[in-house]
Coordinates of C-alpha atoms in Angstrom, one line a residue:
M1 CA 64.2 117.7 178.8
K2 CA 61.0 116.4 177.7
K3 CA 58.7 114.2 179.7
F4 CA 57.5 111.1 178.0
L5 CA 57.3 107.4 178.3
L6 CA 59.4 105.2 176.2
P7 CA 58.1 101.4 176.8
M8 CA 61.4 100.1 175.0
L9 CA 63.8 102.6 176.6
L10 CA 64.5 100.4 179.6
P11 CA 64.6 96.8 180.4
V12 CA 61.2 95.1 181.2
L13 CA 61.9 94.0 184.4
T14 CA 63.1 97.8 185.3
I15 CA 59.8 98.9 183.8
S16 CA 57.9 96.5 185.9
A17 CA 59.6 97.7 188.8
I18 CA 58.7 101.4 188.2
A19 CA 55.3 100.5 187.6
Q20 CA 54.8 98.7 191.0
G21 CA 56.5 101.7 192.3
D22 CA 58.9 99.7 194.7
F23 CA 62.1 101.7 193.8
Q24 CA 63.5 104.9 193.8
A25 CA 67.0 106.4 194.9
P26 CA 67.4 109.6 196.1
A27 CA 70.3 111.2 194.0
V28 CA 71.9 114.4 193.4
L29 CA 72.3 115.0 189.3
S30 CA 74.7 117.4 188.0
T31 CA 74.3 118.6 184.5
K32 CA 77.3 119.7 182.2
E33 CA 75.6 123.0 182.3
G34 CA 76.4 123.2 185.9
R35 CA 72.7 122.9 187.0
T36 CA 71.9 120.7 190.2
I37 CA 68.9 118.6 190.1
N38 CA 67.6 116.8 193.4
A39 CA 66.4 113.6 192.0
Y40 CA 65.1 110.4 192.8
I41 CA 66.2 107.6 190.2
L42 CA 63.8 105.0 189.1
A43 CA 66.1 103.1 186.8
T44 CA 69.1 103.2 184.2
T45 CA 70.5 101.3 181.5
K46 CA 74.1 101.9 180.3
T47 CA 73.1 104.9 178.4
D48 CA 69.9 106.4 179.7
I49 CA 68.2 107.2 183.1
R50 CA 64.9 107.6 184.3
Y51 CA 64.0 109.7 187.4
K52 CA 61.4 112.1 188.8
T53 CA 62.0 115.3 191.3
S54 CA 59.8 114.4 193.8
S55 CA 59.4 111.2 195.7
V56 CA 55.4 111.2 195.4
S57 CA 55.1 112.5 191.8
T58 CA 53.9 110.3 189.3
D59 CA 55.6 112.1 186.7
F60 CA 59.0 111.2 185.7
T61 CA 61.8 112.2 183.1
D62 CA 63.8 110.1 180.6
A63 CA 67.3 111.4 179.7
K64 CA 70.9 110.4 178.3
L65 CA 73.4 109.5 180.8
R66 CA 75.9 111.8 179.1
D67 CA 73.7 114.7 179.5
F68 CA 74.9 114.6 183.2
Q69 CA 78.4 115.5 184.5
T70 CA 77.8 113.4 187.6
V71 CA 75.2 111.0 188.9
F72 CA 75.5 110.7 192.8
V73 CA 73.2 108.4 194.3
L74 CA 73.0 108.8 198.1
P75 CA 74.3 106.2 200.7
P76 CA 71.1 104.2 201.4
S77 CA 70.9 103.5 205.2
E78 CA 70.5 99.5 204.6
Y79 CA 74.1 99.6 202.7
Q80 CA 75.6 101.4 205.5
E81 CA 74.1 98.8 208.0
A82 CA 75.6 95.9 206.1
M83 CA 78.9 97.9 205.9
D84 CA 78.9 98.5 209.8
L85 CA 78.3 94.7 210.4
Y86 CA 81.3 94.0 208.0
E87 CA 83.4 96.3 209.4
A88 CA 82.5 94.9 212.7
G89 CA 83.6 91.3 211.4
K90 CA 79.9 89.9 211.5
F91 CA 80.5 88.5 208.2
E92 CA 77.5 86.0 207.6
V93 CA 74.9 88.8 208.8
A94 CA 76.6 91.1 206.6
E95 CA 76.6 88.8 203.6
A96 CA 73.0 88.3 203.8
K97 CA 72.3 91.6 204.0
F98 CA 74.5 92.6 201.0
K99 CA 72.7 89.9 198.5
A100 CA 69.5 91.3 199.4
L101 CA 70.9 94.8 198.5
V102 CA 71.7 93.4 195.2
E103 CA 68.6 92.8 194.2
T104 CA 67.0 95.9 195.6
F105 CA 69.4 98.2 193.8
K106 CA 69.4 96.3 190.5
P107 CA 67.3 98.9 188.7
I108 CA 70.6 101.2 188.9
A109 CA 72.9 98.4 188.4
N110 CA 74.6 100.1 185.3
L111 CA 75.8 103.1 187.2
D112 CA 79.2 103.3 188.0
N113 CA 80.0 102.0 191.5
N114 CA 76.3 101.4 192.1
Y115 CA 74.9 99.8 195.3
S116 CA 73.8 96.8 193.6
T117 CA 77.4 96.1 192.3
L118 CA 79.1 97.3 195.4
S119 CA 77.0 94.9 197.4
A120 CA 77.8 91.8 195.4
Y121 CA 81.5 92.9 195.8
Y122 CA 81.1 93.1 199.6
A123 CA 79.1 89.9 199.7
M124 CA 82.1 88.3 198.2
E125 CA 84.4 89.8 200.5
C126 CA 82.4 88.3 203.2
M127 CA 82.9 84.9 201.6
R128 CA 86.7 85.4 201.4
K129 CA 87.0 86.3 205.0
R130 CA 84.6 83.5 206.0
G131 CA 87.2 81.2 204.2
D132 CA 83.8 79.8 202.0
F133 CA 86.2 79.7 198.6
E134 CA 83.4 77.4 196.9
A135 CA 81.0 80.3 197.3
L136 CA 83.4 82.7 196.4
S137 CA 84.2 81.1 193.3
A138 CA 80.3 80.5 192.3
A139 CA 79.7 84.1 193.1
L140 CA 82.6 85.4 190.9
N141 CA 81.1 83.6 188.0
D142 CA 78.2 85.7 188.2
F143 CA 79.6 88.9 189.0
Q144 CA 79.7 91.8 186.5
K145 CA 82.8 94.1 187.4
G146 CA 81.8 96.6 184.8
P147 CA 80.5 99.3 187.1
I148 CA 83.3 99.1 189.3
T149 CA 86.2 101.7 188.7
R150 CA 87.8 102.0 192.2
D151 CA 91.6 100.6 191.8
H152 CA 91.8 98.9 195.0
Q153 CA 88.6 96.8 194.3
L154 CA 89.5 96.0 191.0
R155 CA 92.9 94.7 192.3
Q156 CA 91.1 92.7 194.8
L157 CA 89.1 91.0 192.2
D158 CA 92.2 90.0 190.8
L159 CA 93.7 88.6 193.9
Y160 CA 90.5 86.3 193.7
V161 CA 92.6 84.2 191.4
M162 CA 94.8 83.5 194.3
W163 CA 92.1 82.4 196.7
D164 CA 90.6 80.2 193.7
A165 CA 94.1 78.3 193.9
V166 CA 93.7 77.9 197.3
R167 CA 90.3 76.5 196.8
T168 CA 91.8 74.0 194.3
E169 CA 95.2 73.4 196.2
S170 CA 97.1 74.4 193.3
W171 CA 100.3 75.1 195.3
D172 CA 102.7 75.8 192.3
R173 CA 100.2 78.0 190.7
L174 CA 99.6 79.8 194.1
L175 CA 103.3 80.4 194.5
K176 CA 103.7 82.0 191.0
L177 CA 100.5 84.2 191.4
A178 CA 101.8 85.5 194.9
E179 CA 105.2 86.2 193.7
Q180 CA 104.0 88.4 191.0
R181 CA 102.5 90.6 193.6
D182 CA 105.8 90.8 195.5
D183 CA 107.0 94.3 194.0
E184 CA 103.7 95.9 193.8
K185 CA 102.7 98.6 196.5
L186 CA 99.6 97.2 198.1
P187 CA 97.4 98.5 200.8
G188 CA 98.1 96.7 203.9
Y189 CA 95.1 94.4 203.7
Q190 CA 96.2 93.2 200.2
R191 CA 99.7 92.7 201.2
A192 CA 98.5 90.5 203.7
Q193 CA 96.6 88.3 201.6
V194 CA 99.3 87.8 199.0
A195 CA 101.9 87.2 202.0
Y196 CA 99.6 84.7 203.3
C197 CA 98.8 82.8 200.2
K198 CA 102.5 82.6 199.4
A199 CA 103.2 81.2 202.8
L200 CA 100.5 78.7 202.1
A201 CA 102.2 77.3 199.0
L202 CA 105.7 77.8 200.4
E203 CA 104.5 75.5 203.5
K204 CA 103.3 72.9 201.0
A205 CA 106.6 73.0 199.3
E206 CA 108.2 72.1 202.8
R207 CA 110.0 75.5 202.7
S208 CA 109.2 76.1 206.3
D209 CA 111.5 78.9 207.1
D210 CA 110.3 81.0 204.1
A211 CA 106.6 80.1 204.9
I212 CA 107.3 81.5 208.6
L213 CA 108.7 84.7 207.0
E214 CA 105.6 85.2 204.7
Y215 CA 103.3 84.4 207.7
N216 CA 104.9 86.9 209.8
I217 CA 104.5 89.5 207.1
A218 CA 100.6 88.5 207.0
M219 CA 100.5 88.7 210.2
T220 CA 101.7 92.4 210.5
A221 CA 100.8 94.0 207.2
D222 CA 97.3 94.8 208.6
S223 CA 96.9 93.2 211.9
A224 CA 94.0 95.4 213.1
G225 CA 92.0 95.1 209.8
S226 CA 92.8 91.6 208.8
T227 CA 91.9 89.7 211.7
Q228 CA 91.3 86.6 210.1
I229 CA 94.7 86.5 208.2
A230 CA 96.7 87.7 211.4
Q231 CA 94.9 84.8 213.2
K232 CA 95.4 81.8 210.6
S233 CA 99.2 83.0 210.0
A234 CA 99.9 83.0 213.8
I235 CA 98.5 79.5 214.2
A236 CA 100.2 78.1 211.0
V237 CA 103.6 79.3 212.3
L238 CA 103.1 77.7 215.8
Q239 CA 102.1 74.6 214.1
I240 CA 105.4 74.6 212.2
Y241 CA 107.0 75.2 215.4
L242 CA 105.6 72.5 217.1
A243 CA 106.5 69.9 214.6
M244 CA 110.2 70.7 214.7
P245 CA 112.2 67.8 216.0
E246 CA 114.6 70.5 217.8
V247 CA 111.6 72.2 219.5
Q248 CA 110.2 68.8 220.5
V249 CA 113.2 67.8 221.9
A250 CA 113.7 71.2 223.9
M251 CA 110.2 70.9 225.3
K252 CA 110.7 67.4 226.4
E253 CA 114.3 68.7 228.2
W254 CA 112.6 71.6 229.8
G255 CA 113.5 71.9 233.6
T256 CA 115.6 68.8 233.3
E257 CA 119.5 68.5 233.6
A258 CA 119.5 67.7 230.1
E259 CA 118.1 71.1 229.5
N260 CA 120.3 73.2 227.0
K261 CA 119.1 77.0 227.0
K262 CA 121.7 78.0 224.3
S263 CA 120.4 75.1 221.8
A264 CA 118.7 76.3 218.6
G265 CA 115.8 74.2 219.5
S266 CA 115.1 76.3 222.9
G267 CA 115.7 79.6 221.1
T268 CA 113.1 78.5 218.7
L269 CA 110.9 77.3 221.5
Q270 CA 111.1 80.9 223.2
E271 CA 110.0 82.4 219.6
A272 CA 107.1 80.4 219.9
V273 CA 106.1 81.3 223.4
S274 CA 106.5 85.1 222.4
L275 CA 104.0 84.3 219.5
A276 CA 101.5 82.5 221.4
E277 CA 101.6 85.3 224.0
L278 CA 101.0 87.7 221.3
Y279 CA 98.2 85.9 220.1
E280 CA 96.5 85.7 223.6
S281 CA 97.0 89.2 224.3
F282 CA 96.4 91.0 220.7
I283 CA 95.4 88.4 217.9
K284 CA 93.3 86.0 219.4
K285 CA 89.7 88.1 219.4
D286 CA 87.0 85.4 219.7
T287 CA 89.3 82.7 218.2
P288 CA 91.4 80.8 221.0
L289 CA 94.4 78.9 220.5
P290 CA 94.0 75.3 219.4
E291 CA 94.6 73.2 222.6
N292 CA 97.5 71.8 221.4
L293 CA 99.3 75.1 220.8
K294 CA 98.3 76.2 224.2
K295 CA 100.8 74.2 225.8
F296 CA 103.5 76.8 224.4
L297 CA 102.3 79.0 227.3
D298 CA 103.9 76.7 229.7
Y299 CA 107.4 77.1 228.5
K300 CA 108.2 80.7 229.3
A301 CA 111.9 81.4 230.2
S302 CA 112.0 83.0 233.7

């Protein structure tokens, strides 16, 4: 490979970043001939790469991406820190860090699964998990998914269509979108999303029994990972139970001579009690039950 300077090879912004010396990504390059190069990538386009072999060197090499079998960028510590915050459920803080990384790693934003694009993706996931669907919609308009190659992430980008239907309260459309996913084999966190969105649409269509079934799927499909969905689903089911006339009667007659422990209302009330206890024991995390639902805990059968 020949070392040379091509002012027009890379975008002007990237050349400027290189000149300032404010970006270099440690990487391992593997040539088609089987040679391994420990490198520091300065910038890429869709077809070209600029790198150097020493972090302190002022010399660099321009080459074609097609000359390499693999280009592996070492995971940046800042990205791992953002992921740790994300996994810990600190979505607002993680989102801010991901957004900063989008800009930091723009010089290599053309590489497959690069850290600029991945950071933009996980920033949107933070928005989704926080329930900020307006921000998610705006971010999705600017998102370039070309570098994303992983199936589960590409599918998640498709699932954002459902969340946009939630944003616009397009319930009939939401139901159709969710039903299209019913027969797909999905990882738990995506099955939970589909079930939750379907349940929302069914509840808006006043199909409470069907909605409860879907909310239950949403609660159990990925209860450990999709905490927010599990919480929202449990609360939604409890709100449905609380609105049922037969449950209101069972609560009113509780402990009186008129109480009928074999009635449908009494049975449903105990289902609500069990779910409220489950919420308090396992689902709650940092989100307590709304005050109007805590009353279910007073009706546990002896």
